[in-house]
CSV table of C-alpha atoms in Angstrom, one decimal:
chain,number,residue,atom,x,y,z
H,641,MET,CA,6.8,1.4,10.9
H,642,LYS,CA,4.2,2.8,8.5
H,643,VAL,CA,5.0,2.0,4.9
H,644,VAL,CA,3.2,3.2,1.7
H,645,LEU,CA,3.4,1.4,-1.7
H,646,VAL,CA,2.5,3.3,-4.8
H,647,PRO,CA,1.2,2.1,-7.1
H,648,ALA,CA,0.2,-1.0,-5.3
H,649,SER,CA,-1.5,-3.0,-8.1
H,650,ALA,CA,1.7,-4.0,-9.9
H,651,GLN,CA,2.8,-7.6,-9.4
H,652,THR,CA,6.1,-6.5,-7.8
H,653,SER,CA,4.2,-4.2,-5.4
H,654,GLN,CA,1.9,-7.0,-4.4
H,655,CYS,CA,5.0,-9.2,-3.5
H,656,VAL,CA,6.5,-6.4,-1.5
H,657,ILE,CA,3.2,-5.8,0.3
H,658,GLN,CA,2.9,-9.5,1.2
H,659,THR,CA,6.5,-9.5,2.5
H,660,LEU,CA,5.8,-6.5,4.7
H,661,LEU,CA,2.6,-8.0,6.0
H,662,ASP,CA,4.5,-11.1,7.0
H,663,ASP,CA,7.1,-9.0,8.8
H,664,ALA,CA,6.1,-7.9,12.3
H,665,SER,CA,8.2,-4.7,12.1
H,666,ALA,CA,5.8,-3.2,9.6
H,667,SER,CA,2.9,-2.0,11.8
H,668,SER,CA,0.9,-0.6,8.9
H,669,VAL,CA,1.1,-1.1,5.2
H,670,PHE,CA,-0.7,1.4,3.0
H,671,GLY,CA,-1.4,0.3,-0.6
H,672,VAL,CA,-2.3,3.1,-3.1
H,673,TYR,CA,-4.7,1.8,-5.7
H,674,ARG,CA,-6.4,3.8,-8.5
H,675,ASN,CA,-8.8,0.9,-9.1
H,676,VAL,CA,-9.8,-0.5,-5.7
H,677,GLY,CA,-11.2,-3.6,-7.4
H,678,LYS,CA,-7.7,-4.8,-7.9
H,679,VAL,CA,-7.0,-5.2,-4.2
H,680,PRO,CA,-6.4,-8.9,-3.4
H,681,ALA,CA,-8.8,-10.3,-0.8
H,682,ASN,CA,-6.0,-11.4,1.5
H,683,PHE,CA,-4.8,-7.8,1.7
H,684,LYS,CA,-8.3,-6.4,2.4
H,685,ASN,CA,-8.7,-8.9,5.3
H,686,HIS,CA,-5.3,-8.3,6.9
H,687,PRO,CA,-5.4,-6.1,10.0
H,688,ASN,CA,-2.1,-4.3,9.1
H,689,PHE,CA,-3.2,-3.4,5.6
H,690,GLN,CA,-4.9,-0.1,4.7
H,691,LEU,CA,-6.3,0.6,1.3
H,692,VAL,CA,-5.8,4.1,-0.1
H,693,GLN,CA,-7.6,5.2,-3.2
H,694,GLY,CA,-5.3,7.5,-5.2
H,695,ASP,CA,-3.8,8.2,-8.6
H,696,VAL,CA,-0.1,8.9,-9.2
H,697,SER,CA,-1.1,11.3,-12.0
H,698,ASP,CA,-3.1,13.4,-9.5
H,699,GLY,CA,-1.0,14.6,-6.6
H,700,SER,CA,-4.0,15.8,-4.7
H,701,THR,CA,-5.1,12.2,-4.1
H,702,LEU,CA,-1.8,11.3,-2.4
H,703,ASP,CA,-0.9,12.2,1.2
H,704,PHE,CA,2.2,10.6,2.6
H,705,SER,CA,2.3,12.6,5.8
H,706,ASP,CA,2.8,10.6,9.0
H,707,ARG,CA,4.4,7.7,7.1
H,708,ASP,CA,7.9,6.4,7.7
H,709,ALA,CA,8.6,5.1,4.2
H,710,VAL,CA,7.3,5.4,0.7
H,711,ILE,CA,8.1,2.7,-1.9
H,712,THR,CA,7.5,3.4,-5.5
H,713,VAL,CA,7.5,0.7,-8.1
């Protein structure tokens, strides 16, 4: 399952991302960050995590095609 979290920098989002990464059913977790400097190192180094630079106020930076679920926090 391919899951997107937007925005991913919120504390709640980070907890959800970690839970999804710990769950084998989530094959890919995409975190949408406006500021990529806020991505925790343990996410960057996880093989199932993919960083997406985007901004919820600019729809042209967001592409959720080919994703199974989008979680907004």
